[in-house]
Short mmCIF file of C-alpha atoms in Angstrom, two decimals:
data_model
loop_
_atom_site.label_atom_id
_atom_site.label_comp_id
_atom_site.label_asym_id
_atom_site.label_seq_id
_atom_site.Cartn_x
_atom_site.Cartn_y
_atom_site.Cartn_z
CA MET A 1 -23.82 15.44 1.88
CA SER A 2 -21.28 12.62 3.03
CA GLN A 3 -17.78 14.05 2.63
CA LEU A 4 -16.69 10.26 2.75
CA PHE A 5 -18.40 9.89 -0.76
CA SER A 6 -17.59 13.28 -2.31
CA PRO A 7 -15.13 13.05 -5.37
CA ARG A 8 -11.51 14.40 -4.83
CA ALA A 9 -8.33 14.64 -6.88
CA VAL A 10 -5.36 12.58 -6.85
CA GLY A 11 -3.26 14.58 -9.15
CA PRO A 12 -4.47 13.56 -12.79
CA LEU A 13 -6.92 10.95 -11.18
CA THR A 14 -10.57 12.10 -9.54
CA LEU A 15 -11.83 9.22 -7.16
CA LYS A 16 -15.77 9.33 -6.86
CA ASN A 17 -15.17 8.71 -3.27
CA ARG A 18 -12.55 9.17 -0.29
CA VAL A 19 -12.44 5.06 0.34
CA ALA A 20 -9.38 3.68 -0.73
CA ILE A 21 -8.90 -0.39 -0.35
CA ALA A 22 -5.19 -0.70 1.14
CA PRO A 23 -2.70 -3.56 -0.19
CA MET A 24 -3.12 -6.92 1.61
CA CYS A 25 -0.38 -9.18 1.02
CA GLN A 26 -2.21 -12.60 -0.46
CA TYR A 27 0.48 -14.73 -0.43
CA SER A 28 -1.05 -16.58 -3.46
CA ALA A 29 1.53 -16.03 -6.33
CA ILE A 30 3.17 -18.40 -8.13
CA ASP A 31 6.72 -17.28 -9.38
CA GLY A 32 5.53 -13.44 -8.70
CA VAL A 33 2.96 -14.24 -10.96
CA PRO A 34 -0.82 -13.60 -9.79
CA GLN A 35 -3.06 -16.49 -9.69
CA PRO A 36 -6.83 -17.19 -9.87
CA TRP A 37 -6.99 -16.34 -6.29
CA HIS A 38 -5.97 -12.71 -7.10
CA VAL A 39 -8.26 -12.69 -10.21
CA GLN A 40 -11.24 -13.10 -7.68
CA HIS A 41 -9.83 -11.09 -4.76
CA LEU A 42 -9.19 -8.33 -6.90
CA GLY A 43 -12.09 -8.37 -8.65
CA ARG A 44 -14.61 -8.37 -6.31
CA LEU A 45 -12.98 -5.39 -4.68
CA ALA A 46 -13.19 -3.59 -7.77
CA ILE A 47 -17.25 -3.71 -7.39
CA SER A 48 -17.15 -3.10 -4.16
CA GLY A 49 -18.17 0.73 -3.76
CA ALA A 50 -14.68 1.96 -2.76
CA GLY A 51 -12.80 4.88 -4.34
CA LEU A 52 -9.90 3.10 -5.06
CA VAL A 53 -8.62 -0.35 -4.90
CA ILE A 54 -4.65 -1.04 -4.32
CA VAL A 55 -2.84 -4.42 -5.30
CA GLU A 56 -0.68 -5.88 -2.69
CA ALA A 57 2.83 -5.30 -2.04
CA THR A 58 4.60 -6.40 -5.24
CA GLY A 59 8.55 -7.12 -5.65
CA VAL A 60 10.47 -4.98 -7.72
CA GLU A 61 13.32 -8.00 -7.85
CA ALA A 62 13.21 -11.44 -6.88
CA ALA A 63 15.32 -10.71 -3.24
CA GLY A 64 12.74 -7.88 -2.37
CA ARG A 65 9.73 -10.25 -1.94
CA ILE A 66 8.45 -10.67 1.78
CA THR A 67 7.92 -14.49 0.85
CA PRO A 68 8.29 -16.87 -1.98
CA ASP A 69 4.61 -16.39 -2.49
CA ASP A 70 4.87 -12.52 -3.22
CA THR A 71 3.54 -10.96 -6.49
CA GLY A 72 6.51 -9.37 -8.62
CA LEU A 73 6.62 -6.96 -11.27
CA TRP A 74 10.05 -7.80 -12.58
CA ASN A 75 9.35 -9.99 -16.03
CA ASP A 76 6.98 -10.61 -18.67
CA ALA A 77 5.26 -12.96 -17.48
CA GLN A 78 3.72 -11.34 -14.34
CA GLU A 79 3.27 -8.00 -16.25
CA GLU A 80 0.99 -9.86 -18.65
CA ALA A 81 -0.88 -11.75 -15.86
CA PHE A 82 -1.69 -8.31 -14.23
CA ALA A 83 -2.49 -6.71 -17.66
CA ARG A 84 -5.11 -9.50 -18.22
CA ILE A 85 -6.54 -8.99 -14.68
CA ILE A 86 -6.68 -5.34 -15.30
CA ARG A 87 -8.35 -5.92 -18.75
CA ASP A 88 -10.99 -8.60 -17.30
CA ILE A 89 -11.64 -5.39 -14.74
CA ARG A 90 -12.55 -2.91 -17.27
CA THR A 91 -15.15 -4.76 -18.97
CA TYR A 92 -17.75 -4.51 -15.40
CA SER A 93 -15.65 -2.05 -13.42
CA ASP A 94 -14.04 1.49 -13.44
CA THR A 95 -12.85 1.53 -10.19
CA PRO A 96 -9.24 3.05 -10.53
CA ILE A 97 -6.89 -0.28 -9.76
CA GLY A 98 -3.28 0.76 -8.35
CA ILE A 99 -0.18 -1.73 -7.29
CA GLN A 100 2.20 -0.82 -4.72
CA LEU A 101 5.76 -1.73 -5.48
CA ALA A 102 8.24 -2.88 -2.76
CA HIS A 103 11.26 -4.39 -1.69
CA ALA A 104 11.46 -5.95 1.72
CA GLY A 105 14.95 -5.86 2.53
CA ARG A 106 15.98 -7.50 5.38
CA LYS A 107 12.46 -9.02 6.20
CA ALA A 108 12.68 -10.78 3.29
CA SER A 109 13.19 -14.54 2.20
CA THR A 110 10.55 -15.55 5.06
CA SER A 111 7.33 -17.73 4.59
CA ALA A 112 3.67 -16.86 4.40
CA PRO A 113 2.30 -16.42 7.74
CA TRP A 114 -0.02 -19.57 7.88
CA LYS A 115 3.34 -21.42 7.44
CA GLY A 116 5.06 -19.80 10.33
CA GLY A 117 6.39 -16.77 8.93
CA GLY A 118 9.65 -17.23 10.30
CA ALA A 119 12.94 -17.23 8.25
CA LEU A 120 13.23 -19.78 4.91
CA LYS A 121 16.10 -22.08 5.72
CA ALA A 122 18.45 -23.16 2.43
CA GLU A 123 16.65 -26.21 2.07
CA ASP A 124 13.28 -23.97 1.77
CA GLY A 125 14.95 -22.11 -1.07
CA ALA A 126 16.34 -18.78 1.25
CA TRP A 127 18.14 -16.26 -0.48
CA GLU A 128 20.37 -13.09 0.12
CA THR A 129 18.28 -10.23 1.97
CA PHE A 130 19.94 -6.56 1.73
CA SER A 131 19.17 -3.78 4.08
CA ALA A 132 20.86 -0.37 5.19
CA SER A 133 23.15 -2.30 7.62
CA ALA A 134 24.15 -5.90 8.54
CA GLU A 135 21.28 -6.68 11.28
CA PRO A 136 19.04 -9.20 10.95
CA PHE A 137 15.11 -8.29 12.16
CA LYS A 138 15.14 -10.90 14.62
CA ASP A 139 17.60 -13.06 16.21
CA ASP A 140 17.31 -16.20 14.56
CA TRP A 141 16.67 -14.32 10.96
CA HIS A 142 19.17 -13.80 8.39
CA THR A 143 21.92 -11.35 8.90
CA PRO A 144 21.37 -9.22 5.77
CA THR A 145 23.79 -7.41 3.37
CA ALA A 146 24.88 -4.18 4.02
CA MET A 147 23.98 -2.53 0.65
CA THR A 148 26.92 -0.89 -1.27
CA PRO A 149 26.08 1.98 -4.05
CA ALA A 150 25.87 -1.09 -6.49
CA ASP A 151 23.23 -2.98 -4.64
CA MET A 152 21.22 1.08 -4.39
CA ASP A 153 22.24 1.40 -8.03
CA ARG A 154 20.48 -2.35 -8.57
CA VAL A 155 17.34 -1.61 -6.60
CA VAL A 156 16.89 1.90 -7.90
CA ALA A 157 16.58 0.50 -11.74
CA ALA A 158 14.24 -2.23 -10.60
CA PHE A 159 11.51 0.08 -9.05
CA GLU A 160 12.04 2.01 -12.43
CA ASP A 161 11.25 -1.11 -14.35
CA ALA A 162 8.50 -1.57 -12.04
CA ALA A 163 7.06 1.51 -12.82
CA ARG A 164 6.87 1.05 -16.32
CA ARG A 165 5.53 -2.28 -16.41
CA ALA A 166 2.84 -1.23 -14.31
CA ASP A 167 2.14 1.21 -16.55
CA ARG A 168 2.17 -1.35 -19.69
CA ALA A 169 0.03 -3.60 -18.06
CA GLY A 170 -2.67 -0.69 -17.14
CA PHE A 171 -2.60 0.42 -13.67
CA ASP A 172 -4.30 3.67 -12.98
CA LEU A 173 -1.61 4.56 -9.96
CA VAL A 174 1.26 3.67 -8.18
CA GLU A 175 2.34 3.45 -4.51
CA LEU A 176 5.56 3.32 -3.31
CA HIS A 177 6.14 1.31 -0.13
CA ALA A 178 8.17 3.05 2.57
CA ALA A 179 6.61 1.52 5.87
CA HIS A 180 6.24 -1.39 7.91
CA GLY A 181 9.94 -2.10 8.23
CA TYR A 182 10.88 -2.96 4.80
CA LEU A 183 13.93 -1.52 2.83
CA LEU A 184 12.76 2.02 2.79
CA THR A 185 12.06 2.45 6.15
CA GLN A 186 15.15 0.46 7.20
CA PHE A 187 17.20 3.20 5.95
CA LEU A 188 14.97 5.99 7.11
CA SER A 189 14.50 5.11 10.78
CA PRO A 190 17.48 5.16 12.92
CA VAL A 191 16.82 1.93 14.86
CA SER A 192 17.45 -0.26 11.78
CA ASN A 193 20.15 2.32 9.90
CA HIS A 194 23.56 2.43 11.68
CA ARG A 195 25.35 3.00 8.72
CA THR A 196 28.75 5.93 9.07
CA ASP A 197 28.53 6.94 5.66
CA GLU A 198 26.24 9.77 3.86
CA PHE A 199 23.41 7.23 3.66
CA GLY A 200 23.31 6.97 7.76
CA GLY A 201 23.40 8.86 11.07
CA SER A 202 21.28 12.39 10.45
CA TYR A 203 17.56 12.11 9.34
CA GLU A 204 19.01 14.06 5.70
CA ASN A 205 21.85 10.97 5.46
CA ARG A 206 18.89 8.50 6.50
CA ALA A 207 16.53 9.90 3.87
CA ARG A 208 18.86 10.53 1.09
CA PHE A 209 18.24 6.68 -0.42
CA PRO A 210 14.69 6.66 0.28
CA LEU A 211 14.42 9.87 -2.04
CA ARG A 212 16.58 8.70 -4.44
CA VAL A 213 14.24 5.79 -5.25
CA ALA A 214 11.14 7.98 -4.90
CA GLN A 215 12.32 10.55 -7.14
CA ALA A 216 13.27 7.76 -9.75
CA LEU A 217 9.89 6.42 -9.20
CA ARG A 218 8.44 9.77 -9.53
CA ASP A 219 10.78 10.38 -13.28
CA ALA A 220 9.54 6.48 -14.39
CA TRP A 221 5.78 7.18 -13.66
CA PRO A 222 3.81 8.99 -15.79
CA ARG A 223 2.49 12.55 -15.04
CA THR A 224 -0.70 11.71 -16.10
CA LYS A 225 -1.47 8.97 -13.82
CA ALA A 226 -1.24 9.23 -10.12
CA LEU A 227 1.42 8.54 -7.53
CA GLY A 228 1.49 8.09 -3.77
CA VAL A 229 3.57 6.86 -1.15
CA ARG A 230 3.20 4.84 2.02
CA PHE A 231 5.29 5.83 4.93
CA ASN A 232 5.56 5.00 8.77
CA GLY A 233 4.24 7.68 11.31
CA SER A 234 6.13 5.64 14.25
CA ASP A 235 8.51 3.11 15.17
CA TRP A 236 6.62 2.74 18.29
CA VAL A 237 10.07 2.56 20.22
CA GLU A 238 12.33 4.87 21.95
CA GLY A 239 15.13 5.96 19.48
CA GLY A 240 12.91 5.71 16.56
CA ILE A 241 11.93 7.79 13.89
CA ALA A 242 11.04 11.29 15.22
CA LEU A 243 7.51 13.03 14.55
CA ASP A 244 9.33 16.06 12.79
CA GLU A 245 11.06 13.53 10.60
CA VAL A 246 7.86 12.27 9.35
CA THR A 247 6.31 15.36 8.58
CA ALA A 248 9.59 16.53 6.82
CA LEU A 249 9.63 13.72 4.52
CA GLY A 250 5.80 13.86 3.86
CA GLN A 251 6.35 17.50 2.69
CA ALA A 252 9.88 15.95 0.81
CA LEU A 253 7.34 13.85 -1.08
CA HIS A 254 4.87 16.28 -1.72
CA ASP A 255 7.14 18.55 -3.26
CA MET A 256 8.81 16.11 -5.47
CA GLY A 257 5.38 15.57 -6.56
CA TYR A 258 3.61 12.57 -4.98
CA ASP A 259 -0.10 12.72 -5.44
CA TYR A 260 -0.72 11.45 -1.90
CA LEU A 261 0.41 10.44 1.46
CA HIS A 262 -0.44 7.60 2.87
CA LEU A 263 0.24 7.17 6.81
CA THR A 264 0.94 4.03 8.75
CA SER A 265 3.56 2.91 11.47
CA GLY A 266 5.23 -0.07 13.03
CA GLY A 267 6.64 -3.20 11.59
CA ASN A 268 10.81 -2.27 11.84
CA VAL A 269 11.17 -3.48 15.24
CA ALA A 270 10.53 -7.16 16.47
CA GLN A 271 9.64 -5.98 19.92
CA ALA A 272 7.94 -2.99 19.36
CA LYS A 273 4.82 -2.64 21.19
CA ILE A 274 1.85 -1.71 18.78
CA PRO A 275 -1.63 -0.14 20.02
CA GLY A 276 -3.43 -1.86 17.53
CA GLY A 277 -6.66 -2.64 19.16
CA GLU A 278 -7.70 0.97 19.27
CA PRO A 279 -9.96 2.24 16.05
CA GLY A 280 -7.96 5.33 14.60
CA TYR A 281 -4.58 4.55 16.47
CA GLN A 282 -3.03 5.69 13.18
CA LEU A 283 -4.61 8.65 13.09
CA ARG A 284 -2.24 11.05 14.71
CA PHE A 285 0.53 10.48 12.18
CA ALA A 286 -2.16 11.75 8.97
CA GLN A 287 -3.02 14.40 11.22
CA ALA A 288 0.23 15.71 11.66
CA VAL A 289 1.27 15.36 8.23
CA LYS A 290 -1.91 17.21 7.07
CA ALA A 291 -1.25 19.92 9.54
CA ALA A 292 2.61 20.49 8.30
CA THR A 293 1.47 19.78 4.57
CA PRO A 294 -2.08 20.79 4.32
CA GLN A 295 -1.98 21.42 0.56
CA ALA A 296 -1.08 17.28 -0.04
CA ASN A 297 -3.82 14.87 -0.03
CA VAL A 298 -3.32 12.58 2.81
CA MET A 299 -4.52 9.28 3.71
CA ALA A 300 -5.41 7.68 6.93
CA VAL A 301 -5.47 4.22 8.18
CA GLY A 302 -5.78 1.61 10.77
CA MET A 303 -8.51 -0.46 12.51
CA ILE A 304 -11.48 1.88 10.63
CA PHE A 305 -14.17 0.01 10.76
CA ASP A 306 -17.16 2.52 11.94
CA PRO A 307 -18.84 4.55 8.76
CA GLN A 308 -19.28 7.59 10.90
CA GLN A 309 -15.82 7.73 11.80
CA ALA A 310 -14.33 7.54 8.91
CA GLU A 311 -16.84 10.35 8.03
CA ASP A 312 -15.57 12.28 10.96
CA ILE A 313 -11.95 12.08 10.20
CA VAL A 314 -12.62 13.67 6.57
CA ALA A 315 -14.90 16.00 7.71
CA SER A 316 -13.18 17.48 10.04
CA GLY A 317 -10.00 17.72 7.73
CA GLN A 318 -7.88 15.25 9.58
CA ALA A 319 -7.43 13.18 6.61
CA ASP A 320 -8.62 13.40 2.85
CA PHE A 321 -8.84 9.66 2.33
CA ILE A 322 -9.83 6.75 4.54
CA ALA A 323 -7.81 3.41 3.59
CA ILE A 324 -9.65 0.22 4.97
CA ALA A 325 -8.27 -3.17 4.45
CA ARG A 326 -9.65 -5.70 7.28
CA ALA A 327 -12.46 -4.38 7.20
CA ALA A 328 -13.11 -4.74 3.37
CA LEU A 329 -12.16 -8.70 3.50
CA ASP A 330 -15.02 -9.22 6.64
CA ASP A 331 -17.37 -7.19 4.22
CA PRO A 332 -16.19 -6.65 0.67
CA HIS A 333 -19.19 -4.45 0.42
CA TRP A 334 -18.00 -2.33 3.25
CA ALA A 335 -18.05 1.03 1.10
CA HIS A 336 -21.84 0.44 -0.05
CA HIS A 337 -23.10 -0.40 3.45
CA ALA A 338 -21.30 2.59 4.87
CA ALA A 339 -22.75 4.96 1.83
CA VAL A 340 -26.23 3.82 3.09
CA ALA A 341 -25.09 4.44 6.91
CA LEU A 342 -24.08 7.88 5.86
CA GLY A 343 -27.87 8.87 3.75
CA GLU A 344 -26.17 8.54 0.18
CA ASP A 345 -26.72 6.14 -2.65
CA GLU A 346 -25.84 2.67 -2.40
CA GLY A 347 -23.72 2.24 -5.36
CA LEU A 348 -24.33 -1.28 -6.03
CA PRO A 349 -23.77 -2.79 -9.81
CA VAL A 350 -27.11 -3.44 -11.39
CA GLN A 351 -26.90 -6.78 -11.42
CA TYR A 352 -26.90 -6.75 -7.48
CA ARG A 353 -29.19 -3.99 -6.46
CA GLY A 354 -32.18 -6.13 -5.81
CA ALA A 355 -30.43 -7.14 -2.87
CA GLY A 356 -29.84 -3.45 -2.15
CA LYS A 357 -31.65 -0.93 -0.22
CA GLY A 358 -31.88 0.52 -3.46
CA VAL A 359 -34.10 -1.36 -5.78
CA TRP A 360 -34.69 -1.48 -9.49
CA PRO A 361 -37.49 1.05 -10.09
CA ALA A 362 -40.05 -1.39 -11.64
CA TYR A 363 -39.01 -4.09 -8.96
CA ASP A 364 -41.77 -4.59 -6.25
CA ARG A 365 -39.94 -6.41 -3.26
CA ALA A 366 -43.17 -6.68 -1.13
CA ASN A 367 -45.07 -8.45 -4.11
CA THR A 368 -42.42 -10.46 -5.63
CA PRO A 369 -41.58 -13.63 -4.55
CA ALA A 370 -37.94 -14.23 -2.78
#
């Protein structure tokens, strides 16, 4: 039996298999409100055969968006739009749907990748950005405001409010975004946090604000629903976050009551050299966290396209779940096809089974015209 297609509990939620669709920014919202693009995007992923689908990085406040086109969850219009999407999905799919709550920090106020991906100009609607230190991500980007205690209080409250909105909207799971060079990473990493107060310097100080956000989110999100976190295993530069700090963070989050730990890397330093072409290039970080905290659910991600590689990762205990992203964009039925490759039932929706291996029992494919 395939381990990749075996069920596993994530806190109070049991997933039918170990395949998760990772959050993928679509940069297609209007004023933070998801649009018809999101309806079709999430709808097709909900019937992809994956055990879990996680909605893209969603800003908890307007200043926390990466771009003006990001989804948000700080007002009623956004909450209602997400609630409609979830209600519609529930008419045809029981796949758990999660949402990643995020704050971009100094990487906010930029344009979408296909619009250049650079810092917005004032005439394009640029806004004030915030970070651990008043240092820009790139020389030609905005210089962020170093966060004060009042700024920290505001952001913590925004995460709490977004969690309550996500609950009311009907999401099954929340993932805290503490990766890819966004706000919480900016505090955690010594290459972006140069504070001299109680929030900078040692790992314990650098982790103080991220762990405060994590605890606030844990308190605001119902224990009857699943809660996870995505964080970096490396900055891919000398002097970046150390692996022992990564494993310590994983242990702290697990002890806090987070139901899974999702390991990724990079995005915090513009000049980092990331070996992104190697399949499974980030697996080492998931493996290290799993070894340090074996009782935790650990999710691996990073150019994992081959079903047998995904199976081997789970079967060997290097990680408990595999998150796919670009593979799902290329092939929305990746999980169905992976199941067949591993000798499992394809699991297609009944409406699609005529196209798959497991056709309708009364359907004679050989003698029926196309």
